[in-house]
PDB file of C-alpha atoms in Angstrom:
ATOM      1  CA  MET A 148      19.342 -19.965  -6.354  1.00 46.00           C
ATOM      2  CA  GLU A 149      16.787 -22.318  -4.818  1.00 55.00           C
ATOM      3  CA  TYR A 150      13.785 -23.075  -6.999  1.00 55.00           C
ATOM      4  CA  SER A 151      10.466 -22.194  -5.397  1.00 64.00           C
ATOM      5  CA  HIS A 152       7.187 -23.601  -6.683  1.00 63.00           C
ATOM      6  CA  SER A 153       4.381 -21.036  -6.913  1.00 70.00           C
ATOM      7  CA  VAL A 154       1.474 -21.859  -4.619  1.00 77.00           C
ATOM      8  CA  SER A 155      -0.828 -19.219  -6.085  1.00 86.00           C
ATOM      9  CA  PRO A 156      -2.649 -19.031  -9.429  1.00 82.00           C
ATOM     10  CA  PRO A 157      -1.913 -16.405 -12.088  1.00 79.00           C
ATOM     11  CA  SER A 158      -4.357 -13.525 -12.291  1.00 94.00           C
ATOM     12  CA  SER A 159      -5.274 -11.607 -15.435  1.00 96.00           C
ATOM     13  CA  TYR A 160      -7.149  -9.203 -13.137  1.00 97.00           C
ATOM     14  CA  LEU A 161      -3.961  -8.200 -11.319  1.00 98.00           C
ATOM     15  CA  HIS A 162      -1.947  -8.058 -14.539  1.00 98.00           C
ATOM     16  CA  ASP A 163      -4.579  -5.771 -16.036  1.00 98.00           C
ATOM     17  CA  ILE A 164      -4.485  -3.439 -13.031  1.00 98.00           C
ATOM     18  CA  LEU A 165      -0.694  -3.252 -13.115  1.00 98.00           C
ATOM     19  CA  ASN A 166      -0.574  -2.735 -16.871  1.00 98.00           C
ATOM     20  CA  LYS A 167      -3.051   0.143 -16.661  1.00 98.00           C
ATOM     21  CA  ALA A 168      -1.174   1.624 -13.702  1.00 98.00           C
ATOM     22  CA  VAL A 169       2.072   1.590 -15.688  1.00 97.00           C
ATOM     23  CA  HIS A 170       0.326   3.497 -18.478  1.00 97.00           C
ATOM     24  CA  VAL A 171      -0.773   6.076 -15.896  1.00 96.00           C
ATOM     25  CA  LEU A 172       2.814   6.380 -14.639  1.00 94.00           C
ATOM     26  CA  GLU A 173       4.158   6.711 -18.169  1.00 93.00           C
ATOM     27  CA  ASN A 174       1.681   9.455 -19.050  1.00 92.00           C
ATOM     28  CA  GLU A 175       2.400  11.295 -15.805  1.00 89.00           C
ATOM     29  CA  TRP A 176       6.126  11.114 -16.504  1.00 86.00           C
ATOM     30  CA  TYR A 177       5.819  12.803 -19.892  1.00 82.00           C
ATOM     31  CA  GLU A 178       3.022  15.206 -18.975  1.00 85.00           C
ATOM     32  CA  ASN A 179       5.227  16.526 -16.172  1.00 79.00           C
ATOM     33  CA  SER A 180       8.284  16.788 -18.443  1.00 75.00           C
ATOM     34  CA  LYS A 181       9.934  13.837 -16.703  1.00 68.00           C
ATOM     35  CA  PHE A 182       9.561  15.608 -13.339  1.00 76.00           C
ATOM     36  CA  ARG A 183      12.490  17.892 -14.151  1.00 79.00           C
ATOM     37  CA  GLU A 184      10.984  20.676 -12.050  1.00 84.00           C
ATOM     38  CA  ILE A 185      10.680  18.544  -8.917  1.00 88.00           C
ATOM     39  CA  PRO A 186      13.123  19.758  -6.221  1.00 90.00           C
ATOM     40  CA  SER A 187      15.864  17.257  -5.502  1.00 91.00           C
ATOM     41  CA  GLU A 188      14.704  17.112  -1.879  1.00 95.00           C
ATOM     42  CA  LEU A 189      11.424  15.526  -3.038  1.00 94.00           C
ATOM     43  CA  LYS A 190      12.908  12.937  -5.378  1.00 90.00           C
ATOM     44  CA  VAL A 191      12.087  10.174  -2.872  1.00 91.00           C
ATOM     45  CA  LEU A 192       8.384  10.720  -3.600  1.00 94.00           C
ATOM     46  CA  TYR A 193       8.830  10.902  -7.373  1.00 91.00           C
ATOM     47  CA  ASP A 194      11.335   8.058  -7.626  1.00 89.00           C
ATOM     48  CA  TYR A 195      10.309   5.062  -9.734  1.00 86.00           C
ATOM     49  CA  ASN A 196      12.460   2.869  -7.484  1.00 88.00           C
ATOM     50  CA  ASN A 197       9.907   3.606  -4.773  1.00 93.00           C
ATOM     51  CA  HIS A 198       6.183   2.895  -4.632  1.00 96.00           C
ATOM     52  CA  TYR A 199       4.522   6.239  -3.946  1.00 96.00           C
ATOM     53  CA  LEU A 200       3.591   7.069  -7.539  1.00 96.00           C
ATOM     54  CA  LEU A 201       2.543   3.472  -8.157  1.00 98.00           C
ATOM     55  CA  LEU A 202       0.154   3.556  -5.195  1.00 98.00           C
ATOM     56  CA  THR A 203      -1.545   6.612  -6.648  1.00 98.00           C
ATOM     57  CA  ALA A 204      -1.730   5.039 -10.094  1.00 98.00           C
ATOM     58  CA  ILE A 205      -3.244   1.793  -8.816  1.00 99.00           C
ATOM     59  CA  ALA A 206      -5.879   3.603  -6.759  1.00 99.00           C
ATOM     60  CA  ASN A 207      -6.655   5.687  -9.831  1.00 98.00           C
ATOM     61  CA  VAL A 208      -7.011   2.658 -12.109  1.00 98.00           C
ATOM     62  CA  ILE A 209      -9.471   0.810  -9.862  1.00 99.00           C
ATOM     63  CA  ASN A 210     -11.251   4.054  -8.911  1.00 99.00           C
ATOM     64  CA  ALA A 211     -10.717   3.308  -5.230  1.00 99.00           C
ATOM     65  CA  GLU A 212     -12.756   5.276  -2.725  1.00 99.00           C
ATOM     66  CA  ARG A 213     -11.701   3.706   0.571  1.00 99.00           C
ATOM     67  CA  ILE A 214      -8.154   2.849   1.593  1.00 99.00           C
ATOM     68  CA  VAL A 215      -6.860   0.984   4.623  1.00 99.00           C
ATOM     69  CA  GLU A 216      -3.138   1.082   5.324  1.00 98.00           C
ATOM     70  CA  ILE A 217      -1.054  -0.476   8.052  1.00 98.00           C
ATOM     71  CA  GLY A 218       2.094   1.504   8.737  1.00 96.00           C
ATOM     72  CA  THR A 219       1.477   5.250   8.711  1.00 93.00           C
ATOM     73  CA  ALA A 220       5.047   6.246   9.565  1.00 96.00           C
ATOM     74  CA  ALA A 221       5.436   9.941   8.622  1.00 95.00           C
ATOM     75  CA  GLY A 222       2.652   9.992   6.028  1.00 95.00           C
ATOM     76  CA  ASP A 223       4.358   9.590   2.648  1.00 97.00           C
ATOM     77  CA  SER A 224       1.866   6.960   1.511  1.00 97.00           C
ATOM     78  CA  LEU A 225      -0.967   9.159   2.779  1.00 98.00           C
ATOM     79  CA  TRP A 226       0.284  11.721   0.292  1.00 98.00           C
ATOM     80  CA  SER A 227       0.011   9.055  -2.419  1.00 98.00           C
ATOM     81  CA  TRP A 228      -3.647   8.311  -1.688  1.00 99.00           C
ATOM     82  CA  LEU A 229      -4.774  11.862  -1.003  1.00 98.00           C
ATOM     83  CA  ARG A 230      -3.510  13.084  -4.366  1.00 97.00           C
ATOM     84  CA  LEU A 231      -6.656  11.549  -5.875  1.00 98.00           C
ATOM     85  CA  GLU A 232     -10.057  13.215  -5.780  1.00 97.00           C
ATOM     86  CA  ASN A 233     -11.871   9.867  -5.934  1.00 98.00           C
ATOM     87  CA  ILE A 234     -10.514   8.846  -2.529  1.00 99.00           C
ATOM     88  CA  LYS A 235     -13.198   9.395   0.104  1.00 99.00           C
ATOM     89  CA  SER A 236     -11.424   8.032   3.175  1.00 99.00           C
ATOM     90  CA  VAL A 237      -8.090   6.638   4.313  1.00 99.00           C
ATOM     91  CA  SER A 238      -7.907   4.708   7.579  1.00 99.00           C
ATOM     92  CA  THR A 239      -4.308   4.278   8.640  1.00 98.00           C
ATOM     93  CA  TRP A 240      -2.735   2.385  11.538  1.00 98.00           C
ATOM     94  CA  ASP A 241       0.529   2.647  13.404  1.00 97.00           C
ATOM     95  CA  ILE A 242       1.702   2.105  16.957  1.00 97.00           C
ATOM     96  CA  PHE A 243       3.177   5.620  16.937  1.00 96.00           C
ATOM     97  CA  PRO A 244       1.317   8.894  16.269  1.00 96.00           C
ATOM     98  CA  ILE A 245       2.187  10.367  12.900  1.00 97.00           C
ATOM     99  CA  GLU A 246       3.521  13.584  14.424  1.00 95.00           C
ATOM    100  CA  THR A 247       6.228  11.638  16.297  1.00 95.00           C
ATOM    101  CA  CYS A 248       7.589   9.906  13.181  1.00 93.00           C
ATOM    102  CA  THR A 249       9.510  12.772  11.592  1.00 95.00           C
ATOM    103  CA  GLY A 250      12.673  10.677  11.471  1.00 93.00           C
ATOM    104  CA  TRP A 251      11.334   9.055   8.305  1.00 92.00           C
ATOM    105  CA  PHE A 252      11.702  12.297   6.369  1.00 96.00           C
ATOM    106  CA  HIS A 253      14.836  12.698   4.281  1.00 94.00           C
ATOM    107  CA  ASN A 254      15.125  16.464   4.733  1.00 97.00           C
ATOM    108  CA  ASN A 255      13.218  19.557   5.884  1.00 97.00           C
ATOM    109  CA  VAL A 256      11.720  20.243   2.449  1.00 97.00           C
ATOM    110  CA  HIS A 257      10.354  16.707   2.298  1.00 98.00           C
ATOM    111  CA  GLN A 258       8.886  17.069   5.789  1.00 97.00           C
ATOM    112  CA  GLN A 259       7.237  20.416   5.115  1.00 97.00           C
ATOM    113  CA  PHE A 260       5.820  19.280   1.775  1.00 96.00           C
ATOM    114  CA  VAL A 261       4.175  16.107   3.101  1.00 97.00           C
ATOM    115  CA  GLN A 262       2.997  17.544   6.407  1.00 97.00           C
ATOM    116  CA  GLU A 263       1.371  20.590   4.825  1.00 97.00           C
ATOM    117  CA  PHE A 264      -0.270  18.435   2.165  1.00 97.00           C
ATOM    118  CA  ILE A 265      -1.854  15.890   4.491  1.00 97.00           C
ATOM    119  CA  GLN A 266      -2.702  18.283   7.335  1.00 96.00           C
ATOM    120  CA  LYS A 267      -4.995  20.351   5.136  1.00 97.00           C
ATOM    121  CA  ASP A 268      -6.901  17.225   4.063  1.00 98.00           C
ATOM    122  CA  LYS A 269      -9.693  15.873   6.273  1.00 97.00           C
ATOM    123  CA  ARG A 270     -10.245  12.550   4.506  1.00 98.00           C
ATOM    124  CA  TRP A 271      -7.910  10.471   6.673  1.00 99.00           C
ATOM    125  CA  THR A 272      -7.926   9.095  10.205  1.00 98.00           C
ATOM    126  CA  GLN A 273      -5.018   7.579  12.074  1.00 98.00           C
ATOM    127  CA  TYR A 274      -5.574   4.827  14.629  1.00 98.00           C
ATOM    128  CA  VAL A 275      -2.688   4.413  17.069  1.00 98.00           C
ATOM    129  CA  GLU A 276      -3.302   0.748  17.807  1.00 98.00           C
ATOM    130  CA  ASP A 277      -1.748  -2.699  17.463  1.00 97.00           C
ATOM    131  CA  LEU A 278      -3.885  -4.650  15.004  1.00 98.00           C
ATOM    132  CA  THR A 279      -2.299  -7.954  16.030  1.00 97.00           C
ATOM    133  CA  GLN A 280      -4.325  -7.722  19.240  1.00 98.00           C
ATOM    134  CA  GLN A 281      -7.499  -9.613  18.464  1.00 97.00           C
ATOM    135  CA  GLU A 282      -9.782  -7.295  20.409  1.00 98.00           C
ATOM    136  CA  ILE A 283      -8.511  -4.378  18.319  1.00 98.00           C
ATOM    137  CA  TRP A 284      -8.887  -6.327  15.082  1.00 98.00           C
ATOM    138  CA  PHE A 285     -12.503  -7.266  15.808  1.00 98.00           C
ATOM    139  CA  LEU A 286     -13.257  -3.676  16.765  1.00 98.00           C
ATOM    140  CA  ARG A 287     -11.969  -2.400  13.414  1.00 98.00           C
ATOM    141  CA  LYS A 288     -12.601  -5.251  10.965  1.00 97.00           C
ATOM    142  CA  ASP A 289     -15.638  -3.515   9.421  1.00 98.00           C
ATOM    143  CA  LEU A 290     -13.259  -0.910   8.003  1.00 99.00           C
ATOM    144  CA  PHE A 291     -11.229  -3.703   6.412  1.00 99.00           C
ATOM    145  CA  GLU A 292     -14.268  -5.510   5.031  1.00 98.00           C
ATOM    146  CA  ASN A 293     -15.542  -2.392   3.292  1.00 98.00           C
ATOM    147  CA  THR A 294     -12.366  -1.041   1.755  1.00 99.00           C
ATOM    148  CA  ASP A 295     -11.063  -1.150  -1.810  1.00 99.00           C
ATOM    149  CA  ILE A 296      -7.350  -1.437  -1.002  1.00 99.00           C
ATOM    150  CA  ILE A 297      -5.433  -2.759   1.986  1.00 99.00           C
ATOM    151  CA  PHE A 298      -1.816  -1.554   1.960  1.00 99.00           C
ATOM    152  CA  ILE A 299       0.456  -3.449   4.357  1.00 98.00           C
ATOM    153  CA  ASP A 300       3.671  -1.593   5.141  1.00 96.00           C
ATOM    154  CA  GLY A 301       4.426  -2.746   8.668  1.00 93.00           C
ATOM    155  CA  PRO A 302       7.614  -3.870  10.426  1.00 96.00           C
ATOM    156  CA  HIS A 303       8.458  -6.329   7.599  1.00 95.00           C
ATOM    157  CA  ASN A 304       9.448  -9.154   9.921  1.00 97.00           C
ATOM    158  CA  GLY A 305       7.082 -11.648   8.306  1.00 96.00           C
ATOM    159  CA  ILE A 306       5.513 -12.536  11.651  1.00 97.00           C
ATOM    160  CA  PHE A 307       3.427  -9.381  11.976  1.00 98.00           C
ATOM    161  CA  GLU A 308       2.403  -9.570   8.339  1.00 98.00           C
ATOM    162  CA  ASN A 309       1.316 -13.194   8.633  1.00 98.00           C
ATOM    163  CA  THR A 310      -0.838 -12.419  11.672  1.00 98.00           C
ATOM    164  CA  ILE A 311      -2.550  -9.588   9.814  1.00 98.00           C
ATOM    165  CA  PHE A 312      -2.896 -11.691   6.683  1.00 98.00           C
ATOM    166  CA  GLN A 313      -4.589 -14.539   8.550  1.00 98.00           C
ATOM    167  CA  ASN A 314      -7.047 -12.018   9.962  1.00 98.00           C
ATOM    168  CA  ILE A 315      -7.655 -10.648   6.467  1.00 99.00           C
ATOM    169  CA  LEU A 316      -8.469 -14.144   5.201  1.00 98.00           C
ATOM    170  CA  GLY A 317     -11.315 -14.228   7.715  1.00 98.00           C
ATOM    171  CA  LEU A 318     -12.973 -11.065   6.402  1.00 98.00           C
ATOM    172  CA  LYS A 319     -16.560 -11.281   5.117  1.00 98.00           C
ATOM    173  CA  ASN A 320     -15.998  -8.845   2.258  1.00 98.00           C
ATOM    174  CA  GLU A 321     -18.721  -8.639  -0.376  1.00 98.00           C
ATOM    175  CA  ARG A 322     -16.424  -7.539  -3.215  1.00 97.00           C
ATOM    176  CA  ASN A 323     -12.826  -7.715  -4.355  1.00 98.00           C
ATOM    177  CA  ILE A 324     -10.192  -6.149  -2.140  1.00 99.00           C
ATOM    178  CA  LEU A 325      -6.757  -5.410  -3.573  1.00 99.00           C
ATOM    179  CA  LEU A 326      -3.918  -6.191  -1.167  1.00 99.00           C
ATOM    180  CA  ILE A 327      -0.605  -4.373  -1.598  1.00 99.00           C
ATOM    181  CA  PHE A 328       2.461  -5.563   0.318  1.00 98.00           C
ATOM    182  CA  ASP A 329       5.657  -3.561   0.707  1.00 97.00           C
ATOM    183  CA  ASP A 330       9.185  -4.975   0.967  1.00 96.00           C
ATOM    184  CA  ILE A 331       8.395  -8.508  -0.213  1.00 97.00           C
ATOM    185  CA  LEU A 332      12.049  -9.027  -1.204  1.00 97.00           C
ATOM    186  CA  VAL A 333      13.406  -8.267   2.273  1.00 96.00           C
ATOM    187  CA  SER A 334      14.821 -11.523   3.645  1.00 97.00           C
ATOM    188  CA  SER A 335      12.357 -11.689   6.538  1.00 97.00           C
ATOM    189  CA  MET A 336       9.439 -11.249   4.116  1.00 97.00           C
ATOM    190  CA  VAL A 337      10.385 -13.693   1.352  1.00 96.00           C
ATOM    191  CA  ASP A 338       8.801 -16.810   2.863  1.00 96.00           C
ATOM    192  CA  PHE A 339       5.683 -14.897   3.840  1.00 97.00           C
ATOM    193  CA  TRP A 340       5.213 -13.678   0.273  1.00 97.00           C
ATOM    194  CA  ARG A 341       5.966 -17.084  -1.266  1.00 96.00           C
ATOM    195  CA  ASN A 342       3.398 -18.779   0.961  1.00 96.00           C
ATOM    196  CA  ILE A 343       0.498 -16.530   0.001  1.00 97.00           C
ATOM    197  CA  THR A 344      -1.933 -18.746  -1.908  1.00 96.00           C
ATOM    198  CA  LEU A 345      -4.206 -15.960  -3.145  1.00 97.00           C
ATOM    199  CA  PRO A 346      -3.843 -14.801  -6.756  1.00 97.00           C
ATOM    200  CA  LYS A 347      -0.786 -12.546  -6.594  1.00 98.00           C
ATOM    201  CA  LEU A 348       1.679 -10.620  -8.715  1.00 97.00           C
ATOM    202  CA  ASP A 349       5.191  -9.334  -8.051  1.00 97.00           C
ATOM    203  CA  ALA A 350       5.151  -5.668  -9.103  1.00 97.00           C
ATOM    204  CA  THR A 351       8.692  -4.854  -7.978  1.00 97.00           C
ATOM    205  CA  SER A 352       9.885  -3.833 -11.445  1.00 94.00           C
ATOM    206  CA  VAL A 353       7.622  -0.770 -11.316  1.00 95.00           C
ATOM    207  CA  GLY A 354       7.337  -0.483  -7.535  1.00 95.00           C
ATOM    208  CA  HIS A 355       9.610  -0.358  -4.516  1.00 96.00           C
ATOM    209  CA  GLN A 356      13.071  -1.716  -5.222  1.00 94.00           C
ATOM    210  CA  SER A 357      12.822  -3.723  -1.984  1.00 96.00           C
ATOM    211  CA  GLY A 358       9.709  -5.416  -3.313  1.00 96.00           C
ATOM    212  CA  THR A 359       6.070  -4.605  -4.044  1.00 98.00           C
ATOM    213  CA  GLY A 360       3.474  -7.357  -4.181  1.00 98.00           C
ATOM    214  CA  LEU A 361      -0.179  -7.346  -5.232  1.00 98.00           C
ATOM    215  CA  ALA A 362      -2.727  -9.956  -4.186  1.00 98.00           C
ATOM    216  CA  LEU A 363      -6.438 -10.340  -4.779  1.00 98.00           C
ATOM    217  CA  LEU A 364      -8.849 -11.078  -1.944  1.00 98.00           C
ATOM    218  CA  LEU A 365     -11.996 -12.347  -3.623  1.00 98.00           C
ATOM    219  CA  PRO A 366     -15.416 -11.899  -1.981  1.00 98.00           C
ATOM    220  CA  TYR A 367     -15.727 -14.338   0.910  1.00 96.00           C
ATOM    221  CA  HIS A 368     -18.448 -16.401  -0.793  1.00 95.00           C
ATOM    222  CA  GLU A 369     -16.076 -17.042  -3.733  1.00 95.00           C
ATOM    223  CA  ARG A 370     -13.057 -18.127  -1.700  1.00 89.00           C
TER     224      ARG A 370
END
């Protein structure tokens, strides 16, 4: 194994968020009798080797109201955010409309459950756009500057993520924004994650088995 020097500082803020989120997950596990009643077809959503429950817990802990996510796919992560009453809006991006992405579902029960859940909720908007195009980014950057969480779950090739990340570093946000990255352990994402110099924390042990990373974007006047 090659040793890699950390280029980012430790963050008690991120550790505190993750610690509180784990407590939320633990309580949910026991309050729901270890999810024994969950149909096997929905285990992907209630699996602690995935990140869907963790996303909900994190948004709960920081009392998030506005979410931005990149990578709508079929809407599983939308389900995570919309489970919370404190969420006022979710702005989600993909290059494909959500209704065309049914191939992400594991089975018909999974598809029906997620689609019915998110379709009855009016708090989310999908933008079918490529955010790596600078004219699109500048058109939408106000949504990014005024959000509580940015969840990046794109193609995981490291190139797309770096382009988006460089744009994020240019935001004029007035308050902290929590960044959540999916699949940071995928080979094409490892260097991207290592090179992030913001305060960050690897949350894989309680997140997605392919890697979940948290980073803190401080207000622009503090960076």
